Amino acid sequence: MKITSICCLGAGYVGGPTMAMIAAKCPDIRVTVADMNEKRIAAWNSDDLPVYEPGLDDIVTTARGRNLHFTTDIKAAIAGADLIFVSVGTPTKSYGIGAGRAADLRYIESAARLIAEVSEGHKIIVEKSTIPVKTASAIQTILAANSTKDATFQVLSNPEFLAEGTAIADLENPDRILIGGEQTPEGLAAIQALASVYQRWVPREKIITTNLWSSELSKLVANAFLAQRISSINSISALCEATGADVDEVARAIGTDSRIGPKFIKSSVGFGGSCFQKDILNLVYLCQSFGLPDAAEYWRQVIHLNDWQKSRFVEKIVRTLFNTVNGKRIAILGFAFKKDTNDTRESAAIHICRDLLRERAHIAIYDPQVDAAQIHQDLTEAGIDPELLATNVELCDSPYAAAENSHALATLTEWDEFRHLDLPRLYDLMLKPAFVFDGRAILPTTALKALGFDAFIIGKGA
Ligand code: NAD
Ligand code: UDX
């Protein structure tokens, strides 16, 4: 089966960039990204894209209006496609059975019902969203039970491994493409049809094909392993601080062992992002559901350690500032969960700002890409009431404006521009003693101390 028309349900951080890349690489395939969120679709059709991602503007501009389209007409997009990616959100369930652990699959289910209602002929449905193992079976059942026009379907799993901030590079040159499908002649034909789309720019040997359940589970496991490495190094950061060791030196030493490798062992104030916590909770829930409490507990510890890392950072600030931050201005540099994205989902900054506000600190936040409305929304959802938000939170347009008259400064996102701060200028602007809490270990310790700062760098002993 040759694919000539693709649609994607969900114009988010995954659907938008991924479809833009497919459209840019396959000019003969019509690619339509459909979402009911009118504001988001309007932004995708404008010069101010809803997702900040280096290189994204260029590929969207190349393909948009040619073979890349963004629409709110979801039914028409489904009807016109041979292959439909489902890239809707799968957040952690916040209610009922499995609340706080299981994935909320309501968007997946409604997408499947809509596909069944609208489709005619044969269609390939591709799970792009991260979902619990066996979800393809539920999708197959919903499609079979609701198809009104005798359509036939093959369901594939094709998880996305891009990381935000490097999405375009990851999509252009992926470590691998994973495609799972039924091991029947029809399933294998669908796998081949999707593989042939990626083969336009990805070498065949990087395309791994497997069965549905292995593919679905691999995505959760990949994220759990990555997050586990961060929690492992963060546990060691605390030991380094207590002993005088340097966590970056330890990471460098262990990372040269080819069995360990150098990536994902950078200590931080805690991992954030929409995926790691959600996907590990999902894995924990799966282990519990399949009667494997010890395996569940093992993975739960990765999240426990991450929560501890965020809390101990706040405690360090409060203790160092003579056990009170009440009324003290604290400059917060970085609110996004990592550099080169405007995404704040599960950002460590939300937890740290919330806890400082509960201590009645005044916080002055600067982030180069996150807008004020997003910061207000995040802090409100974290439980900060509007009055405290209005009196104790200031949004600044430079690191220097945030630092002015502050008692302390904390770096929470590793934006490149923070590596080139004018430190003498910062020092002059701040109250004395001037405290720095570097949650990303990006500032030069020796230079800070030489200037007179009282500096705490995550994972670095005195
Ligand atoms: P997102 O919240 O940015 O976007 C999801 C979009 O789906 C929303 O705009 C929503 O309006 C839309 N939607 C919901 N139901 C729909 C429907 N029936 N039809 C059309 N649109 C619908 O989410 P995201 O970050 O793009 O993540 C999507 C999925 O990809 C999740 O399962 C996530 O776990 C997974 N994932 C995310 C990343 C990442 O870095 N963000 C990486 C890999 C995988
Ligand atoms: C992650 C996975 O990397 C990606 O493959 C998957 O598709 C989606 O989830 P993402 O969350 O976008 O991607 O970013 P990632 O680079 O993994 O960073 C996640 C968090 O871990 C960030 O807060 C980052 O700052 C933190 N991190 C990362 C560390 O603290 N130390 C590290 O060494 C690496």
PDB file of N, CA and C in Angstrom, residues 207-285:
ATOM      1  N   ILE A 207      15.400   1.443  11.218  1.00  0.00           N
ATOM      2  CA  ILE A 207      13.961   1.239  11.410  1.00  0.00           C
ATOM      3  C   ILE A 207      13.745  -0.163  11.999  1.00  0.00           C
ATOM      4  N   ILE A 208      13.336  -0.175  13.266  1.00  0.00           N
ATOM      5  CA  ILE A 208      13.143  -1.445  13.967  1.00  0.00           C
ATOM      6  C   ILE A 208      11.667  -1.818  13.875  1.00  0.00           C
ATOM      7  N   THR A 209      11.391  -3.034  13.422  1.00  0.00           N
ATOM      8  CA  THR A 209       9.990  -3.471  13.378  1.00  0.00           C
ATOM      9  C   THR A 209       9.813  -4.623  14.361  1.00  0.00           C
ATOM     10  N   THR A 210       8.648  -4.640  14.998  1.00  0.00           N
ATOM     11  CA  THR A 210       8.416  -5.642  16.039  1.00  0.00           C
ATOM     12  C   THR A 210       6.909  -5.841  16.220  1.00  0.00           C
ATOM     13  N   ASN A 211       6.542  -6.599  17.267  1.00  0.00           N
ATOM     14  CA  ASN A 211       5.099  -6.772  17.491  1.00  0.00           C
ATOM     15  C   ASN A 211       4.543  -5.589  18.292  1.00  0.00           C
ATOM     16  N   LEU A 212       3.230  -5.502  18.365  1.00  0.00           N
ATOM     17  CA  LEU A 212       2.584  -4.327  18.968  1.00  0.00           C
ATOM     18  C   LEU A 212       2.978  -4.101  20.422  1.00  0.00           C
ATOM     19  N   TRP A 213       2.955  -5.184  21.204  1.00  0.00           N
ATOM     20  CA  TRP A 213       3.100  -4.987  22.661  1.00  0.00           C
ATOM     21  C   TRP A 213       4.538  -4.617  23.007  1.00  0.00           C
ATOM     22  N   SER A 214       5.508  -5.175  22.282  1.00  0.00           N
ATOM     23  CA  SER A 214       6.910  -4.823  22.556  1.00  0.00           C
ATOM     24  C   SER A 214       7.142  -3.361  22.216  1.00  0.00           C
ATOM     25  N   SER A 215       6.535  -2.902  21.122  1.00  0.00           N
ATOM     26  CA  SER A 215       6.722  -1.513  20.718  1.00  0.00           C
ATOM     27  C   SER A 215       6.098  -0.576  21.747  1.00  0.00           C
ATOM     28  N   GLU A 216       4.870  -0.858  22.138  1.00  0.00           N
ATOM     29  CA  GLU A 216       4.203   0.007  23.122  1.00  0.00           C
ATOM     30  C   GLU A 216       5.006   0.084  24.418  1.00  0.00           C
ATOM     31  N   LEU A 217       5.459  -1.083  24.898  1.00  0.00           N
ATOM     32  CA  LEU A 217       6.155  -1.116  26.183  1.00  0.00           C
ATOM     33  C   LEU A 217       7.533  -0.448  26.087  1.00  0.00           C
ATOM     34  N   SER A 218       8.192  -0.578  24.941  1.00  0.00           N
ATOM     35  CA  SER A 218       9.550  -0.022  24.801  1.00  0.00           C
ATOM     36  C   SER A 218       9.586   1.472  25.069  1.00  0.00           C
ATOM     37  N   LYS A 219       8.537   2.174  24.676  1.00  0.00           N
ATOM     38  CA  LYS A 219       8.533   3.628  24.873  1.00  0.00           C
ATOM     39  C   LYS A 219       8.549   3.971  26.369  1.00  0.00           C
ATOM     40  N   LEU A 220       7.696   3.301  27.156  1.00  0.00           N
ATOM     41  CA  LEU A 220       7.672   3.567  28.598  1.00  0.00           C
ATOM     42  C   LEU A 220       9.020   3.203  29.217  1.00  0.00           C
ATOM     43  N   VAL A 221       9.587   2.095  28.754  1.00  0.00           N
ATOM     44  CA  VAL A 221      10.838   1.620  29.346  1.00  0.00           C
ATOM     45  C   VAL A 221      11.993   2.572  28.993  1.00  0.00           C
ATOM     46  N   ALA A 222      12.008   3.081  27.765  1.00  0.00           N
ATOM     47  CA  ALA A 222      13.078   4.015  27.380  1.00  0.00           C
ATOM     48  C   ALA A 222      13.044   5.238  28.297  1.00  0.00           C
ATOM     49  N   ASN A 223      11.863   5.803  28.507  1.00  0.00           N
ATOM     50  CA  ASN A 223      11.782   6.990  29.361  1.00  0.00           C
ATOM     51  C   ASN A 223      12.125   6.657  30.812  1.00  0.00           C
ATOM     52  N   ALA A 224      11.696   5.485  31.270  1.00  0.00           N
ATOM     53  CA  ALA A 224      12.003   5.102  32.658  1.00  0.00           C
ATOM     54  C   ALA A 224      13.519   4.949  32.845  1.00  0.00           C
ATOM     55  N   PHE A 225      14.202   4.346  31.879  1.00  0.00           N
ATOM     56  CA  PHE A 225      15.662   4.177  31.994  1.00  0.00           C
ATOM     57  C   PHE A 225      16.376   5.535  31.981  1.00  0.00           C
ATOM     58  N   LEU A 226      15.925   6.443  31.114  1.00  0.00           N
ATOM     59  CA  LEU A 226      16.569   7.765  31.047  1.00  0.00           C
ATOM     60  C   LEU A 226      16.382   8.512  32.372  1.00  0.00           C
ATOM     61  N   ALA A 227      15.156   8.508  32.875  1.00  0.00           N
ATOM     62  CA  ALA A 227      14.872   9.226  34.122  1.00  0.00           C
ATOM     63  C   ALA A 227      15.616   8.582  35.288  1.00  0.00           C
ATOM     64  N   GLN A 228      15.750   7.264  35.242  1.00  0.00           N
ATOM     65  CA  GLN A 228      16.446   6.550  36.318  1.00  0.00           C
ATOM     66  C   GLN A 228      17.911   7.007  36.401  1.00  0.00           C
ATOM     67  N   ARG A 229      18.513   7.270  35.263  1.00  0.00           N
ATOM     68  CA  ARG A 229      19.905   7.733  35.273  1.00  0.00           C
ATOM     69  C   ARG A 229      20.002   9.090  35.958  1.00  0.00           C
ATOM     70  N   ILE A 230      19.003   9.961  35.698  1.00  0.00           N
ATOM     71  CA  ILE A 230      19.049  11.295  36.314  1.00  0.00           C
ATOM     72  C   ILE A 230      18.853  11.181  37.829  1.00  0.00           C
ATOM     73  N   SER A 231      17.893  10.354  38.243  1.00  0.00           N
ATOM     74  CA  SER A 231      17.707  10.193  39.694  1.00  0.00           C
ATOM     75  C   SER A 231      18.948   9.569  40.327  1.00  0.00           C
ATOM     76  N   SER A 232      19.600   8.666  39.620  1.00  0.00           N
ATOM     77  CA  SER A 232      20.819   8.051  40.176  1.00  0.00           C
ATOM     78  C   SER A 232      21.884   9.121  40.403  1.00  0.00           C
ATOM     79  N   ILE A 233      22.115   9.954  39.386  1.00  0.00           N
ATOM     80  CA  ILE A 233      23.180  10.962  39.552  1.00  0.00           C
ATOM     81  C   ILE A 233      22.735  12.020  40.564  1.00  0.00           C
ATOM     82  N   ASN A 234      21.438  12.329  40.625  1.00  0.00           N
ATOM     83  CA  ASN A 234      20.990  13.314  41.609  1.00  0.00           C
ATOM     84  C   ASN A 234      21.152  12.795  43.033  1.00  0.00           C
ATOM     85  N   SER A 235      20.980  11.496  43.233  1.00  0.00           N
ATOM     86  CA  SER A 235      21.216  10.945  44.582  1.00  0.00           C
ATOM     87  C   SER A 235      22.692  11.136  44.940  1.00  0.00           C
ATOM     88  N   ILE A 236      23.556  10.993  43.944  1.00  0.00           N
ATOM     89  CA  ILE A 236      24.991  11.155  44.185  1.00  0.00           C
ATOM     90  C   ILE A 236      25.347  12.632  44.385  1.00  0.00           C
ATOM     91  N   SER A 237      24.550  13.543  43.784  1.00  0.00           N
ATOM     92  CA  SER A 237      24.835  14.975  43.966  1.00  0.00           C
ATOM     93  C   SER A 237      24.759  15.341  45.446  1.00  0.00           C
ATOM     94  N   ALA A 238      23.809  14.752  46.152  1.00  0.00           N
ATOM     95  CA  ALA A 238      23.675  15.058  47.582  1.00  0.00           C
ATOM     96  C   ALA A 238      24.892  14.537  48.340  1.00  0.00           C
ATOM     97  N   LEU A 239      25.360  13.363  47.950  1.00  0.00           N
ATOM     98  CA  LEU A 239      26.537  12.791  48.620  1.00  0.00           C
ATOM     99  C   LEU A 239      27.778  13.627  48.317  1.00  0.00           C
ATOM    100  N   CYS A 240      27.863  14.152  47.097  1.00  0.00           N
ATOM    101  CA  CYS A 240      28.998  15.008  46.737  1.00  0.00           C
ATOM    102  C   CYS A 240      28.996  16.273  47.598  1.00  0.00           C
ATOM    103  N   GLU A 241      27.808  16.870  47.732  1.00  0.00           N
ATOM    104  CA  GLU A 241      27.722  18.094  48.540  1.00  0.00           C
ATOM    105  C   GLU A 241      28.170  17.824  49.975  1.00  0.00           C
ATOM    106  N   ALA A 242      27.828  16.626  50.490  1.00  0.00           N
ATOM    107  CA  ALA A 242      28.154  16.309  51.882  1.00  0.00           C
ATOM    108  C   ALA A 242      29.627  15.977  52.065  1.00  0.00           C
ATOM    109  N   THR A 243      30.286  15.548  50.983  1.00  0.00           N
ATOM    110  CA  THR A 243      31.648  15.033  51.164  1.00  0.00           C
ATOM    111  C   THR A 243      32.737  15.904  50.558  1.00  0.00           C
ATOM    112  N   GLY A 244      32.356  16.877  49.740  1.00  0.00           N
ATOM    113  CA  GLY A 244      33.382  17.684  49.076  1.00  0.00           C
ATOM    114  C   GLY A 244      33.743  17.158  47.702  1.00  0.00           C
ATOM    115  N   ALA A 245      33.065  16.119  47.236  1.00  0.00           N
ATOM    116  CA  ALA A 245      33.300  15.645  45.869  1.00  0.00           C
ATOM    117  C   ALA A 245      32.536  16.546  44.893  1.00  0.00           C
ATOM    118  N   ASP A 246      32.820  16.378  43.594  1.00  0.00           N
ATOM    119  CA  ASP A 246      32.187  17.210  42.562  1.00  0.00           C
ATOM    120  C   ASP A 246      31.427  16.279  41.621  1.00  0.00           C
ATOM    121  N   VAL A 247      30.103  16.436  41.563  1.00  0.00           N
ATOM    122  CA  VAL A 247      29.287  15.479  40.804  1.00  0.00           C
ATOM    123  C   VAL A 247      29.635  15.476  39.308  1.00  0.00           C
ATOM    124  N   ASP A 248      30.036  16.625  38.770  1.00  0.00           N
ATOM    125  CA  ASP A 248      30.398  16.657  37.341  1.00  0.00           C
ATOM    126  C   ASP A 248      31.666  15.840  37.085  1.00  0.00           C
ATOM    127  N   GLU A 249      32.582  15.875  38.063  1.00  0.00           N
ATOM    128  CA  GLU A 249      33.809  15.079  37.924  1.00  0.00           C
ATOM    129  C   GLU A 249      33.489  13.592  38.032  1.00  0.00           C
ATOM    130  N   VAL A 250      32.573  13.262  38.939  1.00  0.00           N
ATOM    131  CA  VAL A 250      32.173  11.856  39.082  1.00  0.00           C
ATOM    132  C   VAL A 250      31.489  11.391  37.790  1.00  0.00           C
ATOM    133  N   ALA A 251      30.603  12.244  37.247  1.00  0.00           N
ATOM    134  CA  ALA A 251      29.896  11.882  36.005  1.00  0.00           C
ATOM    135  C   ALA A 251      30.890  11.703  34.859  1.00  0.00           C
ATOM    136  N   ARG A 252      31.905  12.596  34.819  1.00  0.00           N
ATOM    137  CA  ARG A 252      32.904  12.491  33.752  1.00  0.00           C
ATOM    138  C   ARG A 252      33.663  11.171  33.887  1.00  0.00           C
ATOM    139  N   ALA A 253      34.006  10.832  35.116  1.00  0.00           N
ATOM    140  CA  ALA A 253      34.786   9.614  35.333  1.00  0.00           C
ATOM    141  C   ALA A 253      33.978   8.358  34.989  1.00  0.00           C
ATOM    142  N   ILE A 254      32.729   8.314  35.433  1.00  0.00           N
ATOM    143  CA  ILE A 254      31.951   7.085  35.161  1.00  0.00           C
ATOM    144  C   ILE A 254      31.469   7.056  33.711  1.00  0.00           C
ATOM    145  N   GLY A 255      31.249   8.254  33.130  1.00  0.00           N
ATOM    146  CA  GLY A 255      30.708   8.320  31.768  1.00  0.00           C
ATOM    147  C   GLY A 255      31.674   7.843  30.696  1.00  0.00           C
ATOM    148  N   THR A 256      32.958   7.787  31.018  1.00  0.00           N
ATOM    149  CA  THR A 256      33.920   7.305  30.023  1.00  0.00           C
ATOM    150  C   THR A 256      33.898   5.785  29.927  1.00  0.00           C
ATOM    151  N   ASP A 257      33.255   5.127  30.883  1.00  0.00           N
ATOM    152  CA  ASP A 257      33.051   3.670  30.779  1.00  0.00           C
ATOM    153  C   ASP A 257      32.014   3.448  29.683  1.00  0.00           C
ATOM    154  N   SER A 258      32.400   2.762  28.623  1.00  0.00           N
ATOM    155  CA  SER A 258      31.482   2.654  27.488  1.00  0.00           C
ATOM    156  C   SER A 258      30.197   1.911  27.867  1.00  0.00           C
ATOM    157  N   ARG A 259      30.240   1.143  28.952  1.00  0.00           N
ATOM    158  CA  ARG A 259      28.998   0.457  29.365  1.00  0.00           C
ATOM    159  C   ARG A 259      28.034   1.442  30.018  1.00  0.00           C
ATOM    160  N   ILE A 260      28.556   2.532  30.565  1.00  0.00           N
ATOM    161  CA  ILE A 260      27.682   3.536  31.198  1.00  0.00           C
ATOM    162  C   ILE A 260      27.371   4.662  30.209  1.00  0.00           C
ATOM    163  N   GLY A 261      28.391   5.266  29.620  1.00  0.00           N
ATOM    164  CA  GLY A 261      28.188   6.329  28.619  1.00  0.00           C
ATOM    165  C   GLY A 261      27.980   7.680  29.265  1.00  0.00           C
ATOM    166  N   PRO A 262      28.243   8.779  28.520  1.00  0.00           N
ATOM    167  CA  PRO A 262      28.253  10.111  29.116  1.00  0.00           C
ATOM    168  C   PRO A 262      26.901  10.827  29.173  1.00  0.00           C
ATOM    169  N   LYS A 263      25.864  10.295  28.521  1.00  0.00           N
ATOM    170  CA  LYS A 263      24.628  11.078  28.428  1.00  0.00           C
ATOM    171  C   LYS A 263      23.666  10.794  29.589  1.00  0.00           C
ATOM    172  N   PHE A 264      22.865  11.820  29.895  1.00  0.00           N
ATOM    173  CA  PHE A 264      21.828  11.698  30.940  1.00  0.00           C
ATOM    174  C   PHE A 264      22.383  11.386  32.315  1.00  0.00           C
ATOM    175  N   ILE A 265      23.571  11.934  32.592  1.00  0.00           N
ATOM    176  CA  ILE A 265      24.089  11.860  33.960  1.00  0.00           C
ATOM    177  C   ILE A 265      24.528  13.263  34.400  1.00  0.00           C
ATOM    178  N   LYS A 266      23.765  14.253  33.946  1.00  0.00           N
ATOM    179  CA  LYS A 266      24.028  15.629  34.374  1.00  0.00           C
ATOM    180  C   LYS A 266      23.090  15.919  35.550  1.00  0.00           C
ATOM    181  N   SER A 267      23.711  16.188  36.692  1.00  0.00           N
ATOM    182  CA  SER A 267      22.897  16.460  37.880  1.00  0.00           C
ATOM    183  C   SER A 267      22.106  17.757  37.698  1.00  0.00           C
ATOM    184  N   SER A 268      20.922  17.802  38.271  1.00  0.00           N
ATOM    185  CA  SER A 268      20.071  18.986  38.118  1.00  0.00           C
ATOM    186  C   SER A 268      19.187  19.136  39.343  1.00  0.00           C
ATOM    187  N   VAL A 269      18.382  20.169  39.273  1.00  0.00           N
ATOM    188  CA  VAL A 269      17.444  20.438  40.363  1.00  0.00           C
ATOM    189  C   VAL A 269      16.242  19.482  40.294  1.00  0.00           C
ATOM    190  N   GLY A 270      16.279  18.548  39.362  1.00  0.00           N
ATOM    191  CA  GLY A 270      15.208  17.555  39.201  1.00  0.00           C
ATOM    192  C   GLY A 270      14.716  17.560  37.769  1.00  0.00           C
ATOM    193  N   PHE A 271      14.418  16.375  37.247  1.00  0.00           N
ATOM    194  CA  PHE A 271      13.912  16.350  35.868  1.00  0.00           C
ATOM    195  C   PHE A 271      12.466  16.821  35.829  1.00  0.00           C
ATOM    196  N   GLY A 272      12.104  17.454  34.697  1.00  0.00           N
ATOM    197  CA  GLY A 272      10.722  17.863  34.476  1.00  0.00           C
ATOM    198  C   GLY A 272      10.293  17.396  33.106  1.00  0.00           C
ATOM    199  N   GLY A 273       9.281  18.085  32.562  1.00  0.00           N
ATOM    200  CA  GLY A 273       8.788  17.702  31.233  1.00  0.00           C
ATOM    201  C   GLY A 273       7.540  16.862  31.346  1.00  0.00           C
ATOM    202  N   SER A 274       6.820  16.809  30.230  1.00  0.00           N
ATOM    203  CA  SER A 274       5.513  16.158  30.260  1.00  0.00           C
ATOM    204  C   SER A 274       5.614  14.645  30.239  1.00  0.00           C
ATOM    205  N   CYS A 275       6.816  14.089  30.041  1.00  0.00           N
ATOM    206  CA  CYS A 275       6.892  12.640  29.799  1.00  0.00           C
ATOM    207  C   CYS A 275       7.406  11.808  30.969  1.00  0.00           C
ATOM    208  N   PHE A 276       8.565  12.159  31.513  1.00  0.00           N
ATOM    209  CA  PHE A 276       9.230  11.221  32.430  1.00  0.00           C
ATOM    210  C   PHE A 276       8.331  10.789  33.589  1.00  0.00           C
ATOM    211  N   GLN A 277       7.826  11.764  34.349  1.00  0.00           N
ATOM    212  CA  GLN A 277       7.034  11.388  35.525  1.00  0.00           C
ATOM    213  C   GLN A 277       5.779  10.609  35.110  1.00  0.00           C
ATOM    214  N   LYS A 278       5.103  11.129  34.116  1.00  0.00           N
ATOM    215  CA  LYS A 278       3.859  10.485  33.657  1.00  0.00           C
ATOM    216  C   LYS A 278       4.122   9.040  33.203  1.00  0.00           C
ATOM    217  N   ASP A 279       5.185   8.855  32.446  1.00  0.00           N
ATOM    218  CA  ASP A 279       5.424   7.524  31.882  1.00  0.00           C
ATOM    219  C   ASP A 279       5.907   6.542  32.945  1.00  0.00           C
ATOM    220  N   ILE A 280       6.670   7.025  33.926  1.00  0.00           N
ATOM    221  CA  ILE A 280       7.085   6.112  35.003  1.00  0.00           C
ATOM    222  C   ILE A 280       5.881   5.744  35.868  1.00  0.00           C
ATOM    223  N   LEU A 281       5.031   6.742  36.153  1.00  0.00           N
ATOM    224  CA  LEU A 281       3.816   6.428  36.925  1.00  0.00           C
ATOM    225  C   LEU A 281       2.983   5.376  36.194  1.00  0.00           C
ATOM    226  N   ASN A 282       2.941   5.514  34.899  1.00  0.00           N
ATOM    227  CA  ASN A 282       2.206   4.564  34.068  1.00  0.00           C
ATOM    228  C   ASN A 282       2.825   3.168  34.187  1.00  0.00           C
ATOM    229  N   LEU A 283       4.161   3.114  34.168  1.00  0.00           N
ATOM    230  CA  LEU A 283       4.863   1.826  34.308  1.00  0.00           C
ATOM    231  C   LEU A 283       4.609   1.221  35.690  1.00  0.00           C
ATOM    232  N   VAL A 284       4.624   2.081  36.702  1.00  0.00           N
ATOM    233  CA  VAL A 284       4.353   1.624  38.070  1.00  0.00           C
ATOM    234  C   VAL A 284       2.951   1.012  38.130  1.00  0.00           C
ATOM    235  N   TYR A 285       2.011   1.710  37.510  1.00  0.00           N
ATOM    236  CA  TYR A 285       0.622   1.233  37.532  1.00  0.00           C
ATOM    237  C   TYR A 285       0.483  -0.107  36.795  1.00  0.00           C
TER     238      TYR A 285
END
